[in-house]
Short mmCIF file of C-alpha atoms in Angstrom, two decimals:
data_model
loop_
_atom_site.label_atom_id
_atom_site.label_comp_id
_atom_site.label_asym_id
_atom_site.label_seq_id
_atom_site.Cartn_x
_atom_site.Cartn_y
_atom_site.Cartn_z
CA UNK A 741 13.78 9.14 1.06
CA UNK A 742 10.80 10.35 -0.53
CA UNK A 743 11.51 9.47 -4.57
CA UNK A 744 13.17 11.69 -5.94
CA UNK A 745 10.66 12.91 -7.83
CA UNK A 746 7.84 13.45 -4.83
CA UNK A 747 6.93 17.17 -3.93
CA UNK A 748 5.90 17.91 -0.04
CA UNK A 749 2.44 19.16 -0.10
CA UNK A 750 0.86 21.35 2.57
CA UNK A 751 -2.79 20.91 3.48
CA UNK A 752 -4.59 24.20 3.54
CA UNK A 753 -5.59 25.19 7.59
CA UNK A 754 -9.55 26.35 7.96
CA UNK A 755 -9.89 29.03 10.05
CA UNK A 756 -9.92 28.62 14.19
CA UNK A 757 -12.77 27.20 15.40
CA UNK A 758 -12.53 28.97 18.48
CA UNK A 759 -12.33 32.38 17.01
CA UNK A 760 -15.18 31.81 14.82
CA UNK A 761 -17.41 30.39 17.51
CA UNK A 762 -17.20 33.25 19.35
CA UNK A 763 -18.03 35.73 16.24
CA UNK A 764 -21.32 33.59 15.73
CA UNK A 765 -22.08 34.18 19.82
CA UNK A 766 -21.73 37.75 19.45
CA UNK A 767 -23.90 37.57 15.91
CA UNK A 768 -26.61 36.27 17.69
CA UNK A 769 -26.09 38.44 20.66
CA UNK A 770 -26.55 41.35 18.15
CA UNK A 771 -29.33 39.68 16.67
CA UNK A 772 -31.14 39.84 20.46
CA UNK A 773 -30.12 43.08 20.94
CA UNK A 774 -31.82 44.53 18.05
CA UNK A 775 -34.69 42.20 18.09
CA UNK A 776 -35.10 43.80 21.59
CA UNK A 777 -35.16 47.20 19.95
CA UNK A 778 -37.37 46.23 17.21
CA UNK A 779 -40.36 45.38 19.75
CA UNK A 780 -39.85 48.79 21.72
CA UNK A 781 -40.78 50.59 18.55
CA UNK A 782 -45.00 50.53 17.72
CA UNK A 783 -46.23 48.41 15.09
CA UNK A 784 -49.51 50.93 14.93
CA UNK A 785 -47.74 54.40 14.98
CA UNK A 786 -48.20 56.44 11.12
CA UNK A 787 -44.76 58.36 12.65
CA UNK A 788 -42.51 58.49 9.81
CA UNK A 789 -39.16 58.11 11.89
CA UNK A 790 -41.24 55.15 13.72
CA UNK A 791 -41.50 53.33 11.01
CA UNK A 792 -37.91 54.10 9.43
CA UNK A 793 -36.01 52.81 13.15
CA UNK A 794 -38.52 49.85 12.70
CA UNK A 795 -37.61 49.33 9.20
CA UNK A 796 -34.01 49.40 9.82
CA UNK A 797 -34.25 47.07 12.97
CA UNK A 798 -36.23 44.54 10.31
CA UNK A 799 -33.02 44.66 7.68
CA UNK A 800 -30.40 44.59 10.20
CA UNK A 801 -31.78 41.36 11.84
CA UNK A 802 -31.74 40.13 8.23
CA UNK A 803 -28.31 40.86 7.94
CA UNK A 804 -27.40 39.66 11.37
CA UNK A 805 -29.03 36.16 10.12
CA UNK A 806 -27.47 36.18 6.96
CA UNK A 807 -24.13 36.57 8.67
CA UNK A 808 -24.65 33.99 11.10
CA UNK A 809 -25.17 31.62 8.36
CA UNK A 810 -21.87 32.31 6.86
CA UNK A 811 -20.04 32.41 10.04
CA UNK A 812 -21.44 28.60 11.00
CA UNK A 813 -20.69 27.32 6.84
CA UNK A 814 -17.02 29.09 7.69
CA UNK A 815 -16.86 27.36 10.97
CA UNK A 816 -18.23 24.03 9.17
CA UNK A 817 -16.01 24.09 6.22
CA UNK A 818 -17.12 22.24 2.80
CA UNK A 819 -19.02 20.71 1.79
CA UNK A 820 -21.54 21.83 1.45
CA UNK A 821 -20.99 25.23 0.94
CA UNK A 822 -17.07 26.46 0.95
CA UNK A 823 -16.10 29.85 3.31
CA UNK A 824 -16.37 32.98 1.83
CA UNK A 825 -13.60 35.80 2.76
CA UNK A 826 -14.72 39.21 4.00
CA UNK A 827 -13.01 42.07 2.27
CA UNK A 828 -11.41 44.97 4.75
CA UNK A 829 -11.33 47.76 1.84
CA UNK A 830 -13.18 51.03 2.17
CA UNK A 831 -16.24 50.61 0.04
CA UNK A 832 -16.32 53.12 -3.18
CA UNK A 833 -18.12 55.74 -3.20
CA UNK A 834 -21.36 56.73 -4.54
CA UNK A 835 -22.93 59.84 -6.38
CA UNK A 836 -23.35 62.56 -4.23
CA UNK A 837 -20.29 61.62 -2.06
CA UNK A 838 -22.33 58.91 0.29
CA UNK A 839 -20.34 55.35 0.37
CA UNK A 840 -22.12 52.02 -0.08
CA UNK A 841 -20.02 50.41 2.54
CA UNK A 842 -22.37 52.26 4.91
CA UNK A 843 -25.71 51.27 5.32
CA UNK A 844 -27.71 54.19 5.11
CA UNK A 845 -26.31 55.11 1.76
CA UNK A 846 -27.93 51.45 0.60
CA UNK A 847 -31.43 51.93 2.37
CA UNK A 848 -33.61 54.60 1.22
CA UNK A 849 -37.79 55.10 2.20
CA UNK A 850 -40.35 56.23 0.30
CA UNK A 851 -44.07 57.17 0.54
CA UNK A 852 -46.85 56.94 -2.05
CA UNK A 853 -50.19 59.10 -0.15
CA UNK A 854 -53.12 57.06 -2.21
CA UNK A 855 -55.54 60.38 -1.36
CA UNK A 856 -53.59 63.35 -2.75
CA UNK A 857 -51.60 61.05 -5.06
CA UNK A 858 -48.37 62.31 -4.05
CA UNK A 859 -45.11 60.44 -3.46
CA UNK A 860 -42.06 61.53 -1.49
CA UNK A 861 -38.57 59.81 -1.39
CA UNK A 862 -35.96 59.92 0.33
CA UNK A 863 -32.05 61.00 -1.29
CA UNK A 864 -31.03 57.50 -0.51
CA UNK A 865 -34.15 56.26 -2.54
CA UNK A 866 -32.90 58.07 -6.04
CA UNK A 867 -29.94 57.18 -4.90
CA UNK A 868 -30.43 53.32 -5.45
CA UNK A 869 -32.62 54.00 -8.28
CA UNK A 870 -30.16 56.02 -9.98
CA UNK A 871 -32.59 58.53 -10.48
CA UNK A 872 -31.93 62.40 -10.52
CA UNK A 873 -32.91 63.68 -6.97
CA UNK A 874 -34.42 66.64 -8.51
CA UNK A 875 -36.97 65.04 -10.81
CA UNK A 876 -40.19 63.98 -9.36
CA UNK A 877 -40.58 60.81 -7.62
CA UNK A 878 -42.86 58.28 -9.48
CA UNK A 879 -45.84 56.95 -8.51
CA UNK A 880 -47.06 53.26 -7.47
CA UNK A 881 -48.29 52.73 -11.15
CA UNK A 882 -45.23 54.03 -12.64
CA UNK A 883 -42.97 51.91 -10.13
CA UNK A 884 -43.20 48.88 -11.91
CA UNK A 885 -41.72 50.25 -15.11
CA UNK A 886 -38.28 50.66 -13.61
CA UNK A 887 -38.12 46.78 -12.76
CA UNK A 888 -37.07 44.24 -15.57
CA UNK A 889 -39.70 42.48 -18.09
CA UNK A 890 -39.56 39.30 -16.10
CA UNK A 891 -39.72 40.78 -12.58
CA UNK A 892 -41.97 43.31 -13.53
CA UNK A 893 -44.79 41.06 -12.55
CA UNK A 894 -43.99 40.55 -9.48
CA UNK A 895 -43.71 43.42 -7.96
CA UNK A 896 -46.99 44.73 -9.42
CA UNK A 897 -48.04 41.83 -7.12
CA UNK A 898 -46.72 42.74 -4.40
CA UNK A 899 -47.93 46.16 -4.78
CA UNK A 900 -51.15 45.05 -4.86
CA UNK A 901 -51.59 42.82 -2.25
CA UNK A 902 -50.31 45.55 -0.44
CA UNK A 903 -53.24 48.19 -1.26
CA UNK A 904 -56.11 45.65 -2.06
CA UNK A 905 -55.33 42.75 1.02
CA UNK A 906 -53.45 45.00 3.47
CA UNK A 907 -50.24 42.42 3.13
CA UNK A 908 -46.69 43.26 4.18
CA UNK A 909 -44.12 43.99 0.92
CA UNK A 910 -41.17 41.99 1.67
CA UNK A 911 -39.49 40.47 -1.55
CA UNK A 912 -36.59 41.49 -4.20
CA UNK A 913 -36.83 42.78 -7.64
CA UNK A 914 -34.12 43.71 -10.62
CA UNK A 915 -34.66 47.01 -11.79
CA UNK A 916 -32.75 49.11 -14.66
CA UNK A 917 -30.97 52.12 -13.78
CA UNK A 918 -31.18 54.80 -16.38
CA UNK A 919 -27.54 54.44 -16.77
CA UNK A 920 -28.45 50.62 -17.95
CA UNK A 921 -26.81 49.00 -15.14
CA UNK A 922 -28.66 46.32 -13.56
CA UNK A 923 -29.13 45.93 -9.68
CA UNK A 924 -31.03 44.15 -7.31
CA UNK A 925 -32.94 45.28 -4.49
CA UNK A 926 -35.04 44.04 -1.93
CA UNK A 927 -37.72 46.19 -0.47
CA UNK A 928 -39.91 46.30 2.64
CA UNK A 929 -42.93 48.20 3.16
CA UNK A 930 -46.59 47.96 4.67
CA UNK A 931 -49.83 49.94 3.94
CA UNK A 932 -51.17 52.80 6.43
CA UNK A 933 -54.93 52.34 7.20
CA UNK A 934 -57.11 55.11 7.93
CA UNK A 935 -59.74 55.28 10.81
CA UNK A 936 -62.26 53.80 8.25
CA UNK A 937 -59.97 50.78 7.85
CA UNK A 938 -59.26 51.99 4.37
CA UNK A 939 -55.64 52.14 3.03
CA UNK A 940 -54.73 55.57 2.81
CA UNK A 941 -50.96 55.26 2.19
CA UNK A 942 -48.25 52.79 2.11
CA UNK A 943 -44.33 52.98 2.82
CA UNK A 944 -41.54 51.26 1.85
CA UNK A 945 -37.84 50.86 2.51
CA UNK A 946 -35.55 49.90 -0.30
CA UNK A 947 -31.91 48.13 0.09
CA UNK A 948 -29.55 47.44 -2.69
CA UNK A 949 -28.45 43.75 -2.34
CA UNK A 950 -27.03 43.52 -5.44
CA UNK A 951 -23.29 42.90 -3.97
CA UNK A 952 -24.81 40.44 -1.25
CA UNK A 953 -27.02 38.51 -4.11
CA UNK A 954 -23.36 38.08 -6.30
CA UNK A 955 -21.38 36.66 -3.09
CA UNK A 956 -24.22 34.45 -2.28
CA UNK A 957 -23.94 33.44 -6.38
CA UNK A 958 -20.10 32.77 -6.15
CA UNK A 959 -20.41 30.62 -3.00
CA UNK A 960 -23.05 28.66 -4.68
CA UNK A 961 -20.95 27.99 -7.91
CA UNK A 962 -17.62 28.00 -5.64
CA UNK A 963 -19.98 25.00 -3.86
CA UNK A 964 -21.00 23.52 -7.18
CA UNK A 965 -17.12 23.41 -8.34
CA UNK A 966 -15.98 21.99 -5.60
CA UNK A 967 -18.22 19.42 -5.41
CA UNK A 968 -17.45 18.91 -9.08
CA UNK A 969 -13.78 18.67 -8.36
CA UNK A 970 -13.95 16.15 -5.34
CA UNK A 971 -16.48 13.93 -7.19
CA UNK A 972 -13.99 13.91 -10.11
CA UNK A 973 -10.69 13.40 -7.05
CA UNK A 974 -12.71 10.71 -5.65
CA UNK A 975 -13.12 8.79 -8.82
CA UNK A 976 -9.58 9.26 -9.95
CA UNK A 977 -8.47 7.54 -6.78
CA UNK A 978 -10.36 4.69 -7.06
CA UNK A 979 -9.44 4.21 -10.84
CA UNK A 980 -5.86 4.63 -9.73
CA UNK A 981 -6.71 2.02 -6.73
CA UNK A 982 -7.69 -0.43 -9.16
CA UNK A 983 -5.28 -0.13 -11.63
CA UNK A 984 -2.76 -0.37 -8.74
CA UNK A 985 -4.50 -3.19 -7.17
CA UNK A 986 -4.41 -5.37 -10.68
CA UNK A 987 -0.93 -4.91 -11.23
CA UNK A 988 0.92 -5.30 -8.33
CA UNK A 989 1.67 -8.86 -6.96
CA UNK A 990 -1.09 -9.80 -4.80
CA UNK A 991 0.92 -12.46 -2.88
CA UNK A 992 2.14 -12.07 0.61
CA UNK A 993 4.15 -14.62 1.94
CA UNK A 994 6.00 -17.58 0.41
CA UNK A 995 7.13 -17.90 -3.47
CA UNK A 996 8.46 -20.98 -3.72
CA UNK A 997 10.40 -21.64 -6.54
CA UNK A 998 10.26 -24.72 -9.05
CA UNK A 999 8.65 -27.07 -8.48
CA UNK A 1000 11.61 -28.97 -6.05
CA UNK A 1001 12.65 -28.49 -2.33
CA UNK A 1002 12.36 -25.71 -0.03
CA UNK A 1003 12.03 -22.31 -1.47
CA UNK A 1004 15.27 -20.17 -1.65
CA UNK A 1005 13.47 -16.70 -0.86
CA UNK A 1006 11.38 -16.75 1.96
CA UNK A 1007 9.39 -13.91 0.61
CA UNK A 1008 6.73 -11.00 1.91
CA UNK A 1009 5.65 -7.78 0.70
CA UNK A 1010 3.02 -4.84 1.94
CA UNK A 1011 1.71 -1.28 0.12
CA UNK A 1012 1.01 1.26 2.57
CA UNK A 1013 -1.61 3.57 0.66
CA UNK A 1014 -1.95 7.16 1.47
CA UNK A 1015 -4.08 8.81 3.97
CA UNK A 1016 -7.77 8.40 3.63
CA UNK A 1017 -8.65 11.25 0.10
CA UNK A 1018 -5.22 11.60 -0.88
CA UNK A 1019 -4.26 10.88 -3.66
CA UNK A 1020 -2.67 7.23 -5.29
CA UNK A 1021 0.62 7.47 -5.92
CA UNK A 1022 3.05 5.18 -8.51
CA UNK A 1023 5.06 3.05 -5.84
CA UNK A 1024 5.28 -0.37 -6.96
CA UNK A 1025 7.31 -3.19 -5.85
CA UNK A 1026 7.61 -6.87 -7.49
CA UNK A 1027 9.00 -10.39 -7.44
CA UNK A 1028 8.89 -12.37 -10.41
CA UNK A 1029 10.66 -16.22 -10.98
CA UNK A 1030 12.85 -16.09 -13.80
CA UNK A 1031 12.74 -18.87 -16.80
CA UNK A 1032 16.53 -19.71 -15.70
CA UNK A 1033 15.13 -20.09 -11.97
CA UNK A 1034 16.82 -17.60 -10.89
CA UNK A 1035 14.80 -14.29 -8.91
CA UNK A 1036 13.53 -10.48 -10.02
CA UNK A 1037 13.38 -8.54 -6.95
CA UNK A 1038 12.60 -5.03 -7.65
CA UNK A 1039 10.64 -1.65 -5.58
CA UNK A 1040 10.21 1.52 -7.11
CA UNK A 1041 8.34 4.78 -7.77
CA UNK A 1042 7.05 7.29 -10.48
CA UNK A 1043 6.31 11.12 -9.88
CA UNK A 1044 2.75 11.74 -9.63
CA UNK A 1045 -0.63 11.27 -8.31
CA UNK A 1046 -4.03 9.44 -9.96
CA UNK A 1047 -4.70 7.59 -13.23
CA UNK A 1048 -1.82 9.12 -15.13
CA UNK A 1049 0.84 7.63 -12.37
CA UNK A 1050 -0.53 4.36 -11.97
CA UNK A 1051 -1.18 3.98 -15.71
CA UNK A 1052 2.53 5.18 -15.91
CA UNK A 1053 4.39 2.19 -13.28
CA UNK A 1054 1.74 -0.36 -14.86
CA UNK A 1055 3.67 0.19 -18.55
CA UNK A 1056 6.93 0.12 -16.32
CA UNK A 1057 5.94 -2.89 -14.09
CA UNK A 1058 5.10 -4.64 -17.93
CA UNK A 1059 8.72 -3.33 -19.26
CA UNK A 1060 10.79 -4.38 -16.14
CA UNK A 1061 9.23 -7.62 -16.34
CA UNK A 1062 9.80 -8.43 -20.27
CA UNK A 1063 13.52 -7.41 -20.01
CA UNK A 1064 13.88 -9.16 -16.73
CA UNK A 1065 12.81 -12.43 -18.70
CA UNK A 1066 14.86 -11.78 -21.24
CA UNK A 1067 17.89 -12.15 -19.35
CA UNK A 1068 18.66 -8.44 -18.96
CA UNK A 1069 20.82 -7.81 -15.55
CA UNK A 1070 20.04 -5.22 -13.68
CA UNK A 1071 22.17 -2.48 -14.91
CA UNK A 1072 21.18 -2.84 -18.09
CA UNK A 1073 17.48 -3.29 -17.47
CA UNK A 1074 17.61 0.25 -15.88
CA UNK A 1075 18.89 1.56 -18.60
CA UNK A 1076 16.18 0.11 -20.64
CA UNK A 1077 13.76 1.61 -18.47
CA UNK A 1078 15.24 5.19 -18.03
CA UNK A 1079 15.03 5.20 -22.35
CA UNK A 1080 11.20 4.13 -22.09
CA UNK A 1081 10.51 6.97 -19.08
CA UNK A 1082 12.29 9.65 -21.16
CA UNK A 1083 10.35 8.50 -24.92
CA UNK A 1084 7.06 8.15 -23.48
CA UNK A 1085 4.69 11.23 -24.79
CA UNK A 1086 4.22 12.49 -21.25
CA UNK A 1087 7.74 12.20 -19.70
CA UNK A 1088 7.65 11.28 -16.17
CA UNK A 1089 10.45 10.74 -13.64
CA UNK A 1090 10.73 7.83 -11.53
CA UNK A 1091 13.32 5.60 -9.19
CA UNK A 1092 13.94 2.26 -8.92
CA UNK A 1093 16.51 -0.61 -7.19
CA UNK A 1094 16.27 -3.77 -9.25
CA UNK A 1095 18.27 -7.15 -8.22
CA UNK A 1096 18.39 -10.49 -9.51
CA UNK A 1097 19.32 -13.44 -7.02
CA UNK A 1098 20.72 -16.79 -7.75
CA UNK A 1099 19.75 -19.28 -5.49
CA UNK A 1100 22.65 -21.98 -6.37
CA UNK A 1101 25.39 -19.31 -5.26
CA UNK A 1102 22.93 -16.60 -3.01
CA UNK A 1103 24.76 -14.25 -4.89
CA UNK A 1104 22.59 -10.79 -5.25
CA UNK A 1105 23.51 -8.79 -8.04
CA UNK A 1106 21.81 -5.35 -7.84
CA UNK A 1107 21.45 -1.49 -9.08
CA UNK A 1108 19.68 1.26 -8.30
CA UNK A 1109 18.32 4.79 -10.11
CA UNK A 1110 17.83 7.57 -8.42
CA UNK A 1111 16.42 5.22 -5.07
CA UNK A 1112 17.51 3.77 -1.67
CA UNK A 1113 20.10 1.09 -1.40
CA UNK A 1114 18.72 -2.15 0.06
CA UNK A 1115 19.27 -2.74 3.80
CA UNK A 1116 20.89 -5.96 4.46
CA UNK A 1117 20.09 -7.82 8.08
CA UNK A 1118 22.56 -10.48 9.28
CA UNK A 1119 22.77 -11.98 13.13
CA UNK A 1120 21.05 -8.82 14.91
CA UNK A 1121 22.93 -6.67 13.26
CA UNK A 1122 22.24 -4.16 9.63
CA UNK A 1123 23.94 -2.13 6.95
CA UNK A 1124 22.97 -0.55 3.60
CA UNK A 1125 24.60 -2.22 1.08
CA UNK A 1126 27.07 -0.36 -1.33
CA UNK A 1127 26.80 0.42 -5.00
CA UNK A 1128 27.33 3.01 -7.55
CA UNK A 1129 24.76 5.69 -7.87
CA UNK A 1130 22.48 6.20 -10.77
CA UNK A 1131 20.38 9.37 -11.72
CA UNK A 1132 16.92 8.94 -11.58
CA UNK A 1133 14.44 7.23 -14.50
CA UNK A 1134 13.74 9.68 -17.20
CA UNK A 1135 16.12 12.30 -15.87
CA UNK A 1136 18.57 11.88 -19.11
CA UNK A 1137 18.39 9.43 -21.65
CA UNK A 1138 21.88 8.64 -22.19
CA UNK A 1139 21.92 7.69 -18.45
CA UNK A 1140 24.31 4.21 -17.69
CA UNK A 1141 23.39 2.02 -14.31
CA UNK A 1142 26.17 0.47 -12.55
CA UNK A 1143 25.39 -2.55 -10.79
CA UNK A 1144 27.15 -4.23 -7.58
CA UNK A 1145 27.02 -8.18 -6.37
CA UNK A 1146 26.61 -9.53 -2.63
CA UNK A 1147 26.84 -12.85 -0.98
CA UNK A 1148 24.10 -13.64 1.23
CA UNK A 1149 24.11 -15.87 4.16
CA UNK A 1150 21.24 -18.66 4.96
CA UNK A 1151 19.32 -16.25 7.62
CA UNK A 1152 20.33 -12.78 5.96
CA UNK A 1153 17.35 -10.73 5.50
CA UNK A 1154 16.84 -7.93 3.11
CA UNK A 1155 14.62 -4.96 2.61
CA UNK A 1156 13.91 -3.15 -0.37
CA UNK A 1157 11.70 0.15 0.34
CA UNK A 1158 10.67 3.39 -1.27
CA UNK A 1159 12.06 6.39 0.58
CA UNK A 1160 8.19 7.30 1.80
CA UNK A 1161 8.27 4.19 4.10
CA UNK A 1162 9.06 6.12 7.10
CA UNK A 1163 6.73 9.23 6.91
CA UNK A 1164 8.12 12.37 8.36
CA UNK A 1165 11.74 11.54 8.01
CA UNK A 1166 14.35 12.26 5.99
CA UNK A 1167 16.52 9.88 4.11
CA UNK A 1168 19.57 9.34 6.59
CA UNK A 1169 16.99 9.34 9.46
CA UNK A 1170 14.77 6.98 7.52
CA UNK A 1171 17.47 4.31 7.04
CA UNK A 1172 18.20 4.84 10.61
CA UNK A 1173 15.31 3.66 11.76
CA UNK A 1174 15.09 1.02 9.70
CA UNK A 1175 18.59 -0.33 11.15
CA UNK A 1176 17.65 0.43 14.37
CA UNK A 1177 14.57 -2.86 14.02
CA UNK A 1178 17.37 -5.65 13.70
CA UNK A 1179 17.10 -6.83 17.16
CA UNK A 1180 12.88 -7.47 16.12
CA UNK A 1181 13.69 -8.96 12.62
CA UNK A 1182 16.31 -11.30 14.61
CA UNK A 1183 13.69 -12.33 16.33
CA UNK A 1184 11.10 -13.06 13.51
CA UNK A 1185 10.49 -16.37 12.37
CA UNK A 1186 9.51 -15.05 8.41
CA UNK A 1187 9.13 -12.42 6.43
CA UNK A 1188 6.14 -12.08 6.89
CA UNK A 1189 6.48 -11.28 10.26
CA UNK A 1190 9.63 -9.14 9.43
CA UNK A 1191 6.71 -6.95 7.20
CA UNK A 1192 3.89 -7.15 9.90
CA UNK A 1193 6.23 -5.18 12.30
CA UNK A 1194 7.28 -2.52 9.59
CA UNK A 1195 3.49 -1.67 9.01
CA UNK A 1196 2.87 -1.77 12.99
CA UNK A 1197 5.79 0.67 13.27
CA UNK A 1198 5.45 3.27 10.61
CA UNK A 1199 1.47 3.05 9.88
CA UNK A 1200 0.38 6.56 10.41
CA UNK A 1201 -2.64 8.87 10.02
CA UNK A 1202 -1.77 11.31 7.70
CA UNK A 1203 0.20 9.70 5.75
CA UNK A 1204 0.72 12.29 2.29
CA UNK A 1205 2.40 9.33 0.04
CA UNK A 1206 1.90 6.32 -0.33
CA UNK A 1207 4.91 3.44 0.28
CA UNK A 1208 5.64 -0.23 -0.61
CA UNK A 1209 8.52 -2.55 1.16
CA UNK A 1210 9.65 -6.00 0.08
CA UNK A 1211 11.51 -8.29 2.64
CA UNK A 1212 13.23 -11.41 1.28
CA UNK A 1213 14.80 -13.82 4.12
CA UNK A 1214 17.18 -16.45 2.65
CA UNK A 1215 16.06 -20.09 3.86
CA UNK A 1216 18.62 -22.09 1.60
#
């Protein structure tokens, strides 16, 4: 039984491989496509239209990149960049009734004629401007004015090296709508040379990338988080593997008790830690020799994940302990711990099953809260043994622990186990399958052996919680 306090968690699916592997194959078969229609269309020709299907070619192979990116970091999943999701909604519209979801309303052309000093733009042009299609269109030296201070620069540059060095424009720019909105655009253009080799014009086509600029922003700082976050998971684990790894008993096999003859307890114990990234949990078990020789026996759990859970069992690993030396029986000393669970500034829930054995009489006197019964093993056969019931730690504070006794038998083997020992499984189907292994523990020769064959049998990849077990064989 998973403690009572445990929550199932669901790992988020990524997206099918197959489905996006065959997106990317038709992105690139795009991208041939229209490369192929690119180089039918002449480099050389001063043909307005020319130049626009040549222009459009260039940004849609851009896009088609772009988009082949994304579909392979989707495909990849995080790190190092995390998927963004597409949006199906109808794009809003713009003035003058075009919508920015298509991509002609985004791309606009314009010509500056260095001879007669004229410009001409096209509606799309104001459009992205967010200029008034009836003014006049500005020239190459008033261009620059509509950028911002720090990008103002460099698109003088560009301009330039257009005119003066006969260089392709291909960059982006902020500019400053008259409205005072802010966009970004990236624009394309080339210079027209005369027969004399001198420039005589030069053309442009302008895209607003303002919405593709702020997704590519939010998957960098979606990246940037996310890294963040698993840096910070990755630490918490191991400070919660640590902490768990000092506190728990770090025997397995044999406690032997004082000092004289053969042990009583033939004694082994195992954690089974989570999957591989998930999260520490606050299972504990323990076995501690008593100043009146007699045993603690004890397995348990606390809600939670991380530093604040194993933080949490270590101060109840410390209590059980001091009122276990103190004489407390086990009723009693779950009591004591369901008052500390339910004072503590951060309330937590947890379960427990605590026992204390006598060796002169191998009388077992036990109680649980909120947490499987121990499994008793005798002569190839098995049975949970009986007691009353108790609510969980830190459900109530006023909570009272019955407790039961049982005789055990030289031979008799018990198991104490949190509920997440057999992953997958309910409860009742969890204790059955840990009956159904008495013909195999009949057969083992210790408890060690009796623990070897519970981590052989219920090790699994996956595994969302982790899960302790304590097997105690009686030798006298």
């Amino acid at each position: 039984m998973p403690s009572p306090l445990s929550a199932d968690r669901s790992a988020a699916q990524p997206p099918g491989r197959g489905t996006v592997d065959a997106l990317i194959s038709q992105a690139r078969r795009l991208r041939g496509e229209v490369d192929a229609v690119r180089q039918e269309t002449r480099d050389d020709t001063a043909d307005p239209r020319d130049r626009w299907e040549r222009a459009l070619c260039d940004l849609a192979l851009h896009q088609l990149r772009d988009l082949g990116e994304h579909l392979a970091q989707l495909r990849d999943g995080p790190p190092p960049v995390p998927a963004v999701p597409g949006s199906a909604t109808e794009a809003p519209a713009e003035p003058g009734g075009a919508r920015r979801g298509s991509l002609l309303s985004r791309v606009g052309s314009a010509e500056w004629n260095l001879l007669t000093d004229e410009a001409g733009w096209s509606a799309e042009f104001y459009q992205i401007l967010g200029h008034d299609p009836a003014g006049p269109a500005l020239t190459l030296d008033e261009l620059p004015s509509l950028a911002l201070d720090e990008d103002r620069p460099r698109l003088t540059a560009m301009i330039t090296d257009c005119l003066v060095d006969a260089r392709l424009i291909d960059g982006e720019f902020r500019i400053v709508r008259p409205d005072g909105t802010v966009r970004t655009v990236h624009m394309m253009g080339e210079p027209v040379v005369d027969t004399d080799g001198g420039t005589a014009s030069m053309w442009a086509v302008l895209r607003d990338v303002s919405e593709l600029r702020r997704s590519q922003s939010a998957v960098r700082e979606t990246r940037d988080v996310l890294q963040h976050h698993r840096r910070l998971a990755q630490t918490e684990r191991r400070l919660a593997a640590e902490l768990k790894e000092a506190v728990l008993p770090s025997w397995q096999g044999t406690l032997r008790l004082p000092r004289r003859g053969r042990p009583a307890l033939d004694l082994a114990a195992s954690h089974l830690p989570a999957s591989a990234g998930a999260p520490v949990g606050g299972d504990w078990y323990d076995a501690q020799e008593l100043s009146d020789g007699e045993l603690l026996l004890g397995v348990g759990g606390l809600a939670g994940h991380g530093p604040g859970a194993a933080s949490g069992m270590a101060m109840l690993l410390g209590a059980l302990r001091g009122l276990a030396m103190a004489g407390t029986a086990p009723g009693r000393l779950l009591t004591g711990l369901n008052r500390l669970l339910h004072a503590t500034t951060e309330p937590a829930l947890g379960s427990a099953v605590c026992c204390r054995y006598r060796p002169a009489t191998r009388t077992l006197v036990w109680a649980r809260a909120g947490h499987p019964a121990p499994l008793l093993f005798r002569d190839g056969t098995a049975r949970t043994l009986d007691a009353p019931e108790g609510v969980p730690l830190g459900a109530t504070p006023g909570a009272d622990y019955g407790q039961a006794e049982e005789t055990l038998d030289v031979g008799d083997l018990l198991v104490l186990h949190t509920g997440t020992l057999v992953p997958g499984h309910d409860l009742t189907a969890a204790v059955d399958r840990l009956l159904a292994l008495a013909p195999r523990f009949g057969a083992a020769h210790s408890a060690r052996d009796c623990v070897r064959t519970l981590v052989e049998e219920f090790t699994a990849s996956g595994r969302a919680d982790d899960a302790c077990v304590l097997v105690a064989r009686v030798t006298t």
